[in-house]
XYZ file of C-alpha atoms in Angstrom:
690
model
C 0.000 0.000 0.000
C 1.274 3.464 -0.947
C 0.035 6.538 0.871
C 0.868 10.141 0.053
C 0.813 13.169 2.299
C 1.475 16.685 1.062
C 2.971 19.561 3.039
C 2.838 23.237 2.137
C 3.056 23.905 -1.584
C 5.068 21.054 -3.125
C 6.858 21.540 -6.420
C 5.739 19.033 -9.054
C 8.912 17.086 -9.849
C 7.021 14.725 -12.166
C 8.859 11.830 -10.572
C 5.608 10.024 -9.755
C 3.411 8.606 -12.507
C 1.487 5.837 -10.685
C -1.530 5.818 -8.360
C -1.530 6.052 -4.574
C -3.868 6.861 -1.687
C -4.010 10.350 -0.212
C -3.404 10.372 3.526
C -5.397 12.880 5.582
C -4.636 11.632 9.084
C -1.379 11.196 11.003
C 1.575 9.479 9.370
C 2.236 5.809 10.011
C 5.853 4.856 10.788
C 7.242 8.413 10.915
C 6.832 11.167 13.500
C 6.159 14.653 12.133
C 8.304 17.209 13.912
C 7.344 20.202 11.755
C 9.324 22.350 9.342
C 10.023 19.490 6.972
C 11.512 17.264 9.683
C 10.491 13.648 10.293
C 11.907 10.855 12.423
C 11.411 7.275 13.487
C 13.203 4.915 15.860
C 15.510 2.235 14.476
C 15.616 -0.974 16.460
C 18.981 -2.620 16.934
C 18.524 -5.142 14.115
C 16.912 -2.819 11.576
C 18.603 -2.554 8.194
C 18.182 0.574 6.059
C 18.404 0.104 2.292
C 18.392 2.641 -0.515
C 19.371 6.270 -1.193
C 20.632 5.274 -4.633
C 24.011 6.711 -5.573
C 25.819 7.183 -2.289
C 28.884 6.114 -0.338
C 29.242 3.412 2.291
C 27.534 0.055 2.414
C 24.347 -1.619 1.306
C 23.031 -1.016 4.826
C 23.042 2.773 5.136
C 23.010 2.911 8.949
C 25.649 4.946 10.723
C 26.108 7.996 8.494
C 24.507 11.249 7.375
C 23.602 11.588 3.708
C 22.587 14.619 1.681
C 20.495 14.517 -1.443
C 22.178 17.379 -3.250
C 23.399 16.769 -6.791
C 27.101 17.609 -6.542
C 30.068 17.604 -8.893
C 32.168 15.760 -6.341
C 35.124 13.576 -7.417
C 35.930 12.725 -3.771
C 34.043 9.459 -3.322
C 35.273 8.843 0.204
C 33.682 7.445 3.337
C 33.105 10.953 4.703
C 31.367 12.170 1.538
C 27.731 13.111 2.066
C 26.523 13.810 -1.472
C 27.383 12.647 -4.973
C 25.854 13.365 -8.374
C 22.379 11.953 -7.817
C 19.469 12.768 -5.516
C 17.612 9.537 -4.833
C 15.342 10.145 -1.853
C 13.983 6.626 -1.404
C 14.852 4.241 1.397
C 13.458 1.093 3.013
C 13.600 0.392 6.746
C 13.535 -3.339 7.471
C 13.211 -3.899 11.193
C 10.468 -4.196 13.805
C 8.717 -1.749 11.496
C 9.048 -2.379 7.768
C 8.285 0.458 5.381
C 9.573 2.528 2.493
C 9.649 6.309 2.271
C 10.087 8.554 -0.752
C 10.688 12.238 -0.056
C 9.625 13.954 -3.270
C 11.367 17.266 -2.801
C 13.679 18.892 -5.394
C 16.015 20.747 -3.026
C 18.466 19.516 -0.418
C 17.317 16.674 1.839
C 19.378 15.399 4.783
C 19.014 11.816 5.986
C 20.511 11.040 9.384
C 20.521 7.249 9.374
C 21.556 6.526 12.935
C 24.153 9.306 12.716
C 23.616 11.466 15.798
C 21.670 8.721 17.575
C 22.299 5.179 16.344
C 18.693 4.307 17.113
C 17.086 7.148 15.179
C 16.329 7.927 11.539
C 15.826 11.620 10.768
C 14.772 13.299 7.526
C 15.050 17.054 7.011
C 14.138 19.153 3.971
C 15.328 22.751 3.604
C 11.787 24.044 3.191
C 8.519 22.477 4.432
C 6.999 22.037 0.951
C 7.072 18.404 -0.115
C 5.197 15.247 -0.960
C 5.900 12.284 1.284
C 5.107 8.750 0.123
C 4.952 5.877 2.603
C 4.878 2.259 1.458
C 4.266 -0.847 3.495
C 4.660 -4.372 2.173
C 5.423 -7.995 2.946
C 9.169 -7.646 2.347
C 11.729 -5.045 1.283
C 11.525 -6.373 -2.255
C 7.731 -6.043 -2.255
C 8.079 -2.424 -1.103
C 10.603 -1.731 -3.870
C 8.327 -3.221 -6.501
C 5.432 -1.036 -5.379
C 7.660 2.030 -5.486
C 8.894 1.183 -8.950
C 5.305 1.001 -10.204
C 4.731 4.410 -8.613
C 7.633 6.066 -10.463
C 7.370 4.232 -13.774
C 9.216 1.811 -16.011
C 12.994 1.964 -16.203
C 14.835 3.015 -19.339
C 15.705 0.273 -21.821
C 18.831 0.787 -23.970
C 19.636 -0.954 -27.266
C 21.108 -4.415 -26.954
C 24.503 -3.325 -28.292
C 24.831 -1.058 -25.227
C 25.316 -4.205 -23.120
C 28.657 -4.758 -24.823
C 32.031 -3.556 -23.611
C 32.936 0.103 -24.165
C 36.262 1.925 -24.187
C 36.473 5.571 -23.192
C 39.062 8.128 -22.215
C 39.141 11.848 -21.727
C 41.744 12.632 -24.434
C 40.825 10.766 -27.622
C 41.914 13.771 -29.637
C 41.539 12.689 -33.272
C 39.659 10.329 -35.545
C 42.886 8.430 -36.186
C 43.375 7.854 -32.467
C 39.848 6.434 -32.272
C 40.600 4.185 -35.254
C 43.753 2.979 -33.512
C 41.795 2.018 -30.385
C 39.313 0.042 -32.473
C 42.072 -1.654 -34.463
C 44.081 -2.612 -31.387
C 41.036 -4.238 -29.784
C 40.184 -6.195 -32.896
C 43.831 -7.268 -33.416
C 43.959 -8.563 -29.831
C 40.710 -10.475 -30.282
C 39.060 -8.542 -27.442
C 35.349 -7.786 -27.908
C 34.295 -4.140 -28.186
C 30.968 -2.444 -28.918
C 31.533 1.252 -28.243
C 34.167 3.964 -28.176
C 33.231 7.054 -26.199
C 34.179 10.591 -27.174
C 34.811 13.021 -24.331
C 34.863 16.811 -24.752
C 37.824 16.799 -27.142
C 35.736 15.921 -30.212
C 33.890 19.266 -29.984
C 34.799 22.533 -31.640
C 35.894 24.693 -28.712
C 33.849 22.575 -26.275
C 30.611 23.744 -27.895
C 27.660 21.352 -27.640
C 26.469 19.686 -30.868
C 29.586 20.751 -32.783
C 32.541 18.754 -34.118
C 36.184 19.799 -34.419
C 36.556 19.357 -38.174
C 40.353 19.398 -38.066
C 40.570 16.506 -35.608
C 37.395 14.739 -36.797
C 36.993 15.820 -40.430
C 34.249 13.294 -41.202
C 32.405 12.186 -38.067
C 29.595 10.544 -40.005
C 32.120 8.610 -42.073
C 33.973 7.530 -38.939
C 30.717 6.422 -37.298
C 29.785 4.380 -40.369
C 33.274 2.891 -40.665
C 33.258 1.753 -37.048
C 29.682 0.484 -37.200
C 30.744 -1.895 -39.970
C 33.077 -3.382 -37.347
C 30.254 -3.588 -34.789
C 31.486 -0.522 -32.856
C 29.412 2.582 -32.055
C 30.653 6.095 -31.357
C 29.125 7.654 -28.223
C 29.818 11.398 -27.786
C 29.431 13.465 -24.621
C 27.058 16.430 -24.273
C 27.535 19.028 -21.529
C 25.006 21.284 -19.819
C 26.629 24.649 -20.527
C 26.137 26.372 -23.910
C 29.108 28.541 -24.868
C 28.529 32.273 -25.173
C 29.902 32.951 -28.642
C 28.390 35.176 -31.355
C 27.923 33.171 -34.521
C 27.399 29.892 -32.669
C 23.842 28.923 -33.696
C 22.871 27.101 -30.476
C 23.846 30.120 -28.396
C 22.156 32.625 -30.673
C 18.962 30.575 -30.912
C 18.819 30.109 -27.147
C 19.153 33.835 -26.509
C 16.628 34.733 -29.203
C 14.047 32.225 -27.981
C 14.577 32.909 -24.269
C 15.662 29.340 -23.539
C 18.378 30.021 -20.941
C 18.178 30.350 -17.159
C 17.754 33.938 -15.980
C 19.130 36.316 -13.394
C 16.639 38.081 -11.109
C 16.672 41.078 -13.486
C 15.703 38.895 -16.460
C 19.131 38.771 -18.100
C 20.680 35.418 -18.992
C 22.699 33.918 -16.129
C 26.429 33.689 -16.929
C 28.587 30.929 -15.480
C 31.585 29.001 -16.803
C 32.571 25.408 -17.518
C 34.860 23.854 -20.170
C 34.433 26.485 -22.922
C 34.591 29.388 -20.477
C 31.512 31.605 -20.213
C 28.248 29.753 -20.778
C 24.494 29.939 -20.359
C 22.497 27.034 -18.948
C 19.460 25.827 -20.918
C 16.337 26.224 -18.801
C 15.437 22.541 -18.988
C 12.698 22.873 -16.368
C 10.808 24.901 -18.959
C 8.923 22.693 -21.414
C 9.630 24.857 -24.470
C 13.325 25.205 -23.647
C 13.527 21.475 -23.033
C 12.045 20.800 -26.460
C 14.463 23.288 -28.029
C 17.570 21.843 -26.387
C 16.580 18.218 -27.008
C 15.989 18.944 -30.667
C 19.677 19.733 -31.140
C 20.619 16.078 -30.576
C 19.396 15.572 -34.143
C 22.607 17.187 -35.406
C 24.555 14.169 -34.189
C 21.861 11.564 -34.837
C 21.990 12.663 -38.480
C 25.701 11.795 -38.511
C 25.047 8.201 -37.514
C 25.443 8.602 -33.748
C 23.347 6.116 -31.742
C 24.275 6.962 -28.175
C 25.019 9.917 -25.876
C 26.279 10.553 -22.365
C 25.200 13.770 -20.629
C 27.744 15.334 -18.284
C 28.349 18.350 -16.028
C 24.604 18.563 -15.447
C 24.320 19.016 -11.689
C 24.906 21.675 -13.136
C 28.606 22.049 -12.456
C 29.896 25.646 -12.268
C 33.598 26.510 -12.489
C 32.711 30.087 -11.584
C 29.918 32.578 -12.087
C 30.715 35.828 -13.865
C 29.785 37.986 -10.891
C 31.665 35.871 -8.353
C 34.779 35.881 -10.509
C 34.741 39.687 -10.698
C 34.284 39.922 -6.932
C 37.113 37.437 -6.331
C 39.561 39.367 -8.523
C 38.723 42.545 -6.609
C 39.358 40.854 -3.251
C 42.577 39.220 -4.423
C 44.136 42.610 -5.028
C 43.780 43.289 -1.312
C 46.178 40.451 -0.492
C 48.973 41.632 -2.792
C 50.961 43.609 -0.170
C 49.992 41.562 2.883
C 52.161 39.262 4.938
C 50.241 36.038 4.336
C 50.172 34.320 7.714
C 48.171 31.187 8.522
C 44.806 32.917 8.538
C 45.250 35.254 5.572
C 46.835 32.503 3.451
C 43.890 30.247 4.256
C 41.466 33.026 3.333
C 43.315 33.577 0.049
C 43.081 29.884 -0.803
C 39.425 29.850 0.151
C 38.628 32.715 -2.209
C 39.807 30.779 -5.233
C 38.525 27.397 -4.041
C 35.143 28.977 -3.354
C 34.615 29.819 -7.007
C 33.643 26.303 -8.023
C 30.080 25.107 -7.376
C 29.515 27.870 -4.824
C 26.111 27.359 -3.133
C 25.411 31.087 -3.358
C 25.641 30.947 -7.159
C 22.823 28.417 -7.256
C 20.637 31.049 -5.563
C 21.328 33.584 -8.305
C 19.469 32.168 -11.277
C 15.924 31.190 -12.072
C 13.769 28.817 -14.094
C 10.567 29.711 -15.913
C 8.495 26.715 -14.844
C 4.843 26.141 -15.758
C 3.950 27.065 -12.159
C 5.905 30.334 -12.260
C 9.414 31.632 -11.709
C 11.449 29.403 -9.378
C 14.926 29.978 -7.936
C 17.381 27.300 -8.970
C 18.596 26.164 -5.530
C 15.022 25.208 -4.615
C 14.851 22.772 -7.536
C 18.562 22.087 -7.977
C 18.276 18.300 -7.973
C 16.014 18.324 -11.026
C 18.479 19.820 -13.502
C 20.315 16.688 -14.675
C 17.020 14.789 -14.708
C 15.442 17.319 -17.035
C 18.470 17.698 -19.286
C 18.326 13.953 -19.924
C 14.549 14.106 -20.190
C 14.982 16.758 -22.884
C 17.245 14.401 -24.812
C 15.074 11.340 -24.189
C 11.839 12.983 -25.286
C 13.439 14.491 -28.379
C 15.168 11.263 -29.379
C 11.935 9.293 -29.049
C 10.238 11.802 -31.360
C 13.153 11.794 -33.815
C 13.759 8.033 -33.712
C 10.378 6.555 -32.686
C 11.196 3.035 -33.849
C 14.738 2.837 -32.531
C 16.394 2.682 -29.126
C 19.258 5.113 -28.557
C 21.789 4.796 -25.741
C 21.429 7.618 -23.219
C 22.889 8.032 -19.759
C 23.737 10.891 -17.440
C 25.951 11.883 -14.545
C 23.394 13.827 -12.488
C 19.914 12.469 -11.796
C 16.773 12.503 -9.679
C 14.200 9.747 -9.404
C 12.070 10.015 -12.526
C 15.057 10.406 -14.823
C 15.318 6.606 -14.757
C 12.480 6.581 -17.316
C 14.635 8.436 -19.867
C 18.178 7.135 -19.383
C 20.699 5.393 -17.190
C 23.568 6.802 -15.174
C 27.216 6.159 -14.607
C 28.555 6.710 -11.112
C 30.901 9.559 -11.944
C 34.515 10.433 -11.287
C 35.716 7.553 -9.163
C 39.375 6.694 -8.613
C 41.673 3.779 -9.328
C 41.331 2.609 -5.731
C 40.631 -0.909 -4.569
C 37.979 0.417 -2.203
C 36.088 1.801 -5.203
C 35.511 -1.707 -6.555
C 33.583 -2.413 -3.364
C 31.845 0.967 -3.572
C 30.782 0.115 -7.130
C 29.284 -3.170 -5.985
C 27.465 -1.656 -3.008
C 25.844 1.145 -5.046
C 24.242 -1.212 -7.547
C 21.239 -2.543 -5.569
C 20.513 0.891 -4.092
C 20.385 2.380 -7.581
C 18.161 -0.455 -8.800
C 15.766 0.232 -5.944
C 15.361 3.782 -7.279
C 14.695 2.602 -10.840
C 18.197 3.046 -12.269
C 18.904 -0.327 -13.856
C 21.223 0.743 -16.664
C 24.200 1.769 -14.589
C 27.851 1.076 -13.949
C 31.101 2.646 -12.757
C 34.200 3.725 -14.665
C 35.958 0.366 -14.694
C 39.576 0.621 -13.641
C 38.894 4.031 -12.113
C 38.597 7.457 -13.738
C 41.161 9.387 -11.713
C 44.637 8.275 -10.535
C 46.722 5.526 -12.147
C 45.287 2.050 -12.467
C 47.266 -1.180 -12.295
C 46.841 -4.388 -14.224
C 45.632 -6.389 -11.224
C 43.165 -3.672 -10.190
C 41.697 -3.501 -13.684
C 41.407 -7.282 -13.965
C 39.576 -7.518 -10.638
C 37.306 -4.604 -11.508
C 36.396 -6.120 -14.880
C 35.453 -9.339 -13.093
C 32.711 -7.273 -11.430
C 32.073 -5.107 -14.494
C 31.068 -8.014 -16.727
C 27.874 -8.178 -14.625
C 26.984 -4.454 -14.642
C 24.651 -3.406 -17.496
C 26.907 -0.457 -18.405
C 30.374 -1.963 -18.869
C 32.747 0.891 -19.686
C 36.462 1.422 -19.129
C 36.976 5.185 -18.693
C 39.902 7.268 -17.449
C 40.989 10.870 -17.103
C 43.457 12.880 -19.112
C 46.869 12.766 -17.461
C 46.394 9.329 -15.916
C 47.987 6.090 -17.022
C 46.465 4.743 -20.240
C 44.210 1.832 -19.349
C 43.016 0.345 -22.624
C 43.355 -3.324 -21.758
C 45.599 -4.203 -24.741
C 48.339 -2.019 -23.202
C 48.993 -4.452 -20.330
C 51.271 -7.528 -20.398
C 48.598 -10.184 -19.793
C 46.344 -9.423 -22.756
C 45.032 -12.990 -22.801
C 43.602 -12.587 -19.300
C 41.710 -9.469 -20.379
C 40.483 -11.204 -23.517
C 39.085 -14.099 -21.481
C 37.322 -11.901 -18.933
C 35.772 -9.472 -21.422
C 34.797 -12.365 -23.704
C 32.900 -13.905 -20.795
C 30.587 -10.886 -20.804
C 29.448 -11.890 -24.292
C 29.088 -15.538 -23.282
C 26.803 -14.532 -20.410
C 24.862 -11.986 -22.459
C 21.725 -14.114 -23.044
C 21.290 -14.379 -19.274
C 22.330 -10.819 -18.409
C 20.157 -9.197 -21.081
C 17.209 -11.400 -20.199
C 17.466 -10.561 -16.496
C 17.777 -6.852 -17.252
C 14.706 -6.847 -19.470
C 12.620 -8.822 -16.994
C 13.621 -6.418 -14.209
C 12.735 -3.395 -16.346
C 9.435 -4.758 -17.624
C 8.395 -6.253 -14.279
C 9.516 -3.331 -12.079
C 12.035 -5.596 -10.395
C 15.696 -5.430 -9.485
C 18.603 -6.694 -11.574
C 20.995 -6.491 -8.592
C 19.688 -7.487 -5.151
C 21.240 -7.723 -1.701
C 21.458 -11.296 -0.448
C 18.857 -10.495 2.199
C 16.252 -9.822 -0.503
C 16.673 -13.356 -1.845
C 17.079 -14.956 1.608
C 14.879 -12.910 3.946
C 14.888 -15.524 6.720
C 18.687 -15.821 6.823
C 19.985 -13.551 9.586
C 23.568 -13.701 8.340
C 22.571 -12.797 4.772
C 21.348 -9.453 6.183
C 24.943 -8.693 7.208
C 26.637 -9.553 3.909
C 27.876 -6.343 2.244
C 30.148 -7.642 -0.524
C 28.082 -10.228 -2.401
C 25.100 -9.616 -4.682
C 22.396 -11.535 -6.484
C 22.440 -10.886 -10.250
C 19.044 -11.789 -11.612
C 17.254 -14.863 -10.367
C 19.977 -17.504 -10.736
C 23.407 -16.054 -9.966
C 25.279 -14.784 -6.916
C 28.548 -12.888 -7.359
C 31.345 -12.303 -4.845
C 34.119 -10.279 -6.536
C 37.638 -9.955 -5.174
C 38.339 -6.312 -4.280
C 41.544 -6.382 -2.213
C 45.070 -5.849 -3.494
C 47.235 -8.990 -3.675
C 44.355 -11.222 -2.558
C 44.415 -14.651 -4.149
C 40.812 -15.304 -3.242
C 38.200 -14.365 -0.659
C 35.728 -15.649 1.893
C 32.193 -16.215 0.670
C 28.957 -16.933 2.525
C 26.546 -19.373 0.863
C 22.986 -19.177 2.244
C 22.227 -22.555 0.641
C 23.976 -25.279 -1.305
C 25.276 -23.744 -4.521
C 27.289 -24.610 -7.578
C 30.571 -22.712 -7.932
C 31.165 -21.891 -11.610
C 34.679 -20.905 -12.630
C 35.802 -19.458 -15.977
C 39.267 -18.644 -17.295
C 42.568 -19.424 -15.633
C 46.107 -19.959 -16.868
C 45.168 -23.348 -18.347
C 42.709 -21.588 -20.686
C 45.119 -19.745 -23.014
C 43.904 -19.771 -26.585
C 40.573 -21.398 -25.794
C 37.097 -20.009 -26.218
C 36.221 -18.883 -22.706
C 33.126 -21.089 -22.804
C 35.428 -24.110 -22.961
C 37.206 -23.160 -19.730
C 34.243 -23.694 -17.407
C 34.711 -25.745 -14.242
C 32.013 -26.507 -11.701
C 31.963 -27.584 -8.074
C 29.158 -28.108 -5.562
C 29.557 -26.347 -2.223
C 27.569 -26.773 0.945
C 25.899 -23.873 2.786
C 28.073 -21.790 5.063
C 31.410 -19.985 4.939
C 34.069 -20.869 2.377
C 37.428 -19.550 1.278
C 37.473 -19.512 -2.529
C 40.696 -19.121 -4.470
C 40.304 -16.832 -7.463
C 43.267 -16.176 -9.760
C 43.633 -12.789 -11.443
C 42.642 -14.301 -14.784
C 39.549 -16.070 -13.443
C 35.920 -15.142 -12.901
C 33.749 -17.081 -10.492
C 30.069 -16.951 -9.650
C 27.574 -19.145 -7.865
C 24.463 -20.864 -9.226
C 21.399 -21.358 -7.036
C 19.781 -24.809 -6.897
C 16.793 -25.161 -9.183
C 18.083 -22.419 -11.471
C 19.511 -22.135 -15.000
C 21.792 -19.776 -16.928
C 21.603 -19.730 -20.738
C 24.885 -18.770 -22.422
C 26.210 -18.169 -25.929
C 29.527 -18.866 -27.587
C 30.354 -15.166 -27.409
C 31.471 -12.856 -30.175
C 33.576 -9.832 -31.042
C 30.552 -7.554 -30.517
C 26.931 -7.951 -29.451
C 25.734 -8.231 -33.062
C 28.057 -11.228 -33.432
C 26.475 -13.113 -30.508
C 24.170 -15.979 -31.480
C 21.077 -15.784 -29.246
C 19.383 -18.672 -31.067
C 21.743 -21.600 -30.488
C 22.418 -21.530 -26.760
C 24.156 -23.633 -24.173
C 22.855 -24.137 -20.671
C 24.551 -23.927 -17.303
C 22.432 -25.173 -14.472
C 21.881 -26.692 -11.104
C 18.505 -28.246 -11.856
C 17.917 -30.502 -8.804
C 14.982 -32.156 -10.512
C 12.757 -30.255 -12.871
C 13.154 -26.496 -13.280
C 12.665 -23.805 -15.888
C 13.988 -20.447 -17.020
C 12.169 -17.637 -18.816
C 14.470 -16.277 -21.526
C 13.788 -12.811 -22.923
C 15.223 -11.976 -26.326
C 14.268 -9.359 -28.916
C 15.852 -7.628 -31.889
C 17.641 -5.216 -29.545
C 16.588 -2.074 -31.428
C 12.814 -1.685 -31.554
C 10.521 -0.575 -28.728
C 7.938 -3.385 -28.807
C 9.148 -4.644 -25.445
C 5.926 -6.342 -24.357
C 5.492 -8.699 -27.306
C 4.960 -12.254 -25.887
C 7.017 -13.575 -28.794
C 10.138 -12.339 -27.004
C 9.708 -14.987 -24.298
C 11.039 -18.539 -24.510
C 10.597 -20.919 -21.593
C 13.517 -23.325 -21.203
C 12.380 -26.395 -19.278
C 14.489 -29.163 -17.760
C 12.729 -32.298 -16.550
C 13.782 -34.634 -13.735
C 15.970 -36.636 -16.126
C 17.843 -33.556 -17.311
C 16.126 -33.437 -20.696
C 15.710 -29.947 -22.174
C 12.764 -28.637 -24.141
C 11.659 -25.120 -25.027
C 8.247 -23.480 -25.127
C 7.433 -20.263 -26.950
C 9.635 -18.689 -29.590
C 10.297 -21.026 -32.478
C 13.870 -21.609 -33.523
C 15.601 -21.471 -30.151
C 17.958 -24.408 -29.669
C 19.312 -25.096 -26.188
C 21.759 -27.816 -25.149
C 23.692 -28.543 -21.980
C 27.142 -27.013 -21.899
């Protein structure tokens, strides 16, 4: 049951699209303390799930979190806010309920922070919609919430392949070299991402014609090899006379405004910019329409960045800072004055006061940006998603964003931003996944190998062993860091085996993604969701369920040769790769072993991937391929732990069209008590035991 209570004059975020009951009386579960503050006790054994993209564990108890979309590359334990604002959590204790705080400004969640036995929620202003959900289990509560906020975005099938990215692919020839090196090494690849360097002067929807003289030709050339180009789009539009996007935006009044009605001036990569007023329907339509310029050149995917929005400086603050800096010129800079000097310059970027200086022309009137700050990235991606659907109604286009709010999950996925090449960030990647799924973000993943700092071969191998299970599987790194295209490392065969396994597992992974999206379920789940009666499963923070059949337990510690794993029931350990596997198709390297319930130490070599199969479950696999289009989804092999009769519902479609609900996409794979396989549904599917 979902109940809604409104306070003050809530802003319509358009996050909610499903029905609910309106609550007139007192709140269940939470205590109203007034002024946008709510609280409830947490019993000693209560687990708190959710809050989407955030630091720390699957259980969010013990820290204070802020929903405030922030350009923050410091993904540390003491971080309070990252790029997304995902105000949904589930308390699973003596009381079991979910709460969604639909409020577009800053929200603070004290999850046992000041008092370990108390949950507190505080909004900056007392104007909000509060949704309370009760259910039979945490997973039941999540499913109800997902119906409330709408179906998750579904990308094209090719977007489930491996992608290579780097901030600093400067020319078309460099992109060609990356593609050629992957193909020469026999390592699958489906996408190469273009960061800001492909643009002309960092201007949105433009191409540097000296470095990329024929983008449409390059896109076509790579597509023949099964590789797509995916360019970045930023939030800021460069202020430059003669630049059509800028001139159109000014002429049509499509940019965010100062209080006096002039266009707000800030700065990002190209210097001085205006921000499209994406909370305004007409401006959203205008900005989204410009994606056609790249669609017309054969582009089939985009990633939206810097859309918190990030601000290097505002024009007015920069002028004020220069004036104050002059006052330090003749001073003896002691501890305090030196600190103040540093603070002046550091305070230019993403200054909270700048977010109070510009306005949106919303359908309900003029609204100051800081009061709706968390909606900007959502609506930038909505602008793209709505426009692309109108421009390409029969075709799925890849679209994901850095900043987001619940509701954006209907238009695109997200990546988890500027992480680092740290071992702890492998674990952080894993722990974010179920929380993001709870909030509707199914198409998601981290920068594999780490964006900032220098990666190492062992770190990248271990991270890829997790990344083959995340829907977005992209290796991305920053300019100035060590190059981390996998063919640059000594043990290329190990990388080939691990990345190839992604394509072997694709029939299962794609099927589980589609069933989660269409059924409002979760692709990644905490163990406790699958084993609600197992008290120890509630404590496991470094293992996940992937779909209905598989449990993963990646290695995330430097120099570890394996790890401890908890099995809630008897499971089959499945092992791929290894030094014995050189030159073989990765499918031929499989080894299986039955393990009893309980705690086990599992050895896992750097060139191996392991996962665990549940009893009574199946995993359909392919023979792999050099790209997703090369994968045969018709003639499949079957991994399984049948324990008598069992079945698996396989979802498969053409990967491009939007007719997701056609029953013809479903094939039921059935195994009887004698191990015989037969299929029901789609004609032409052939399945045999591996």
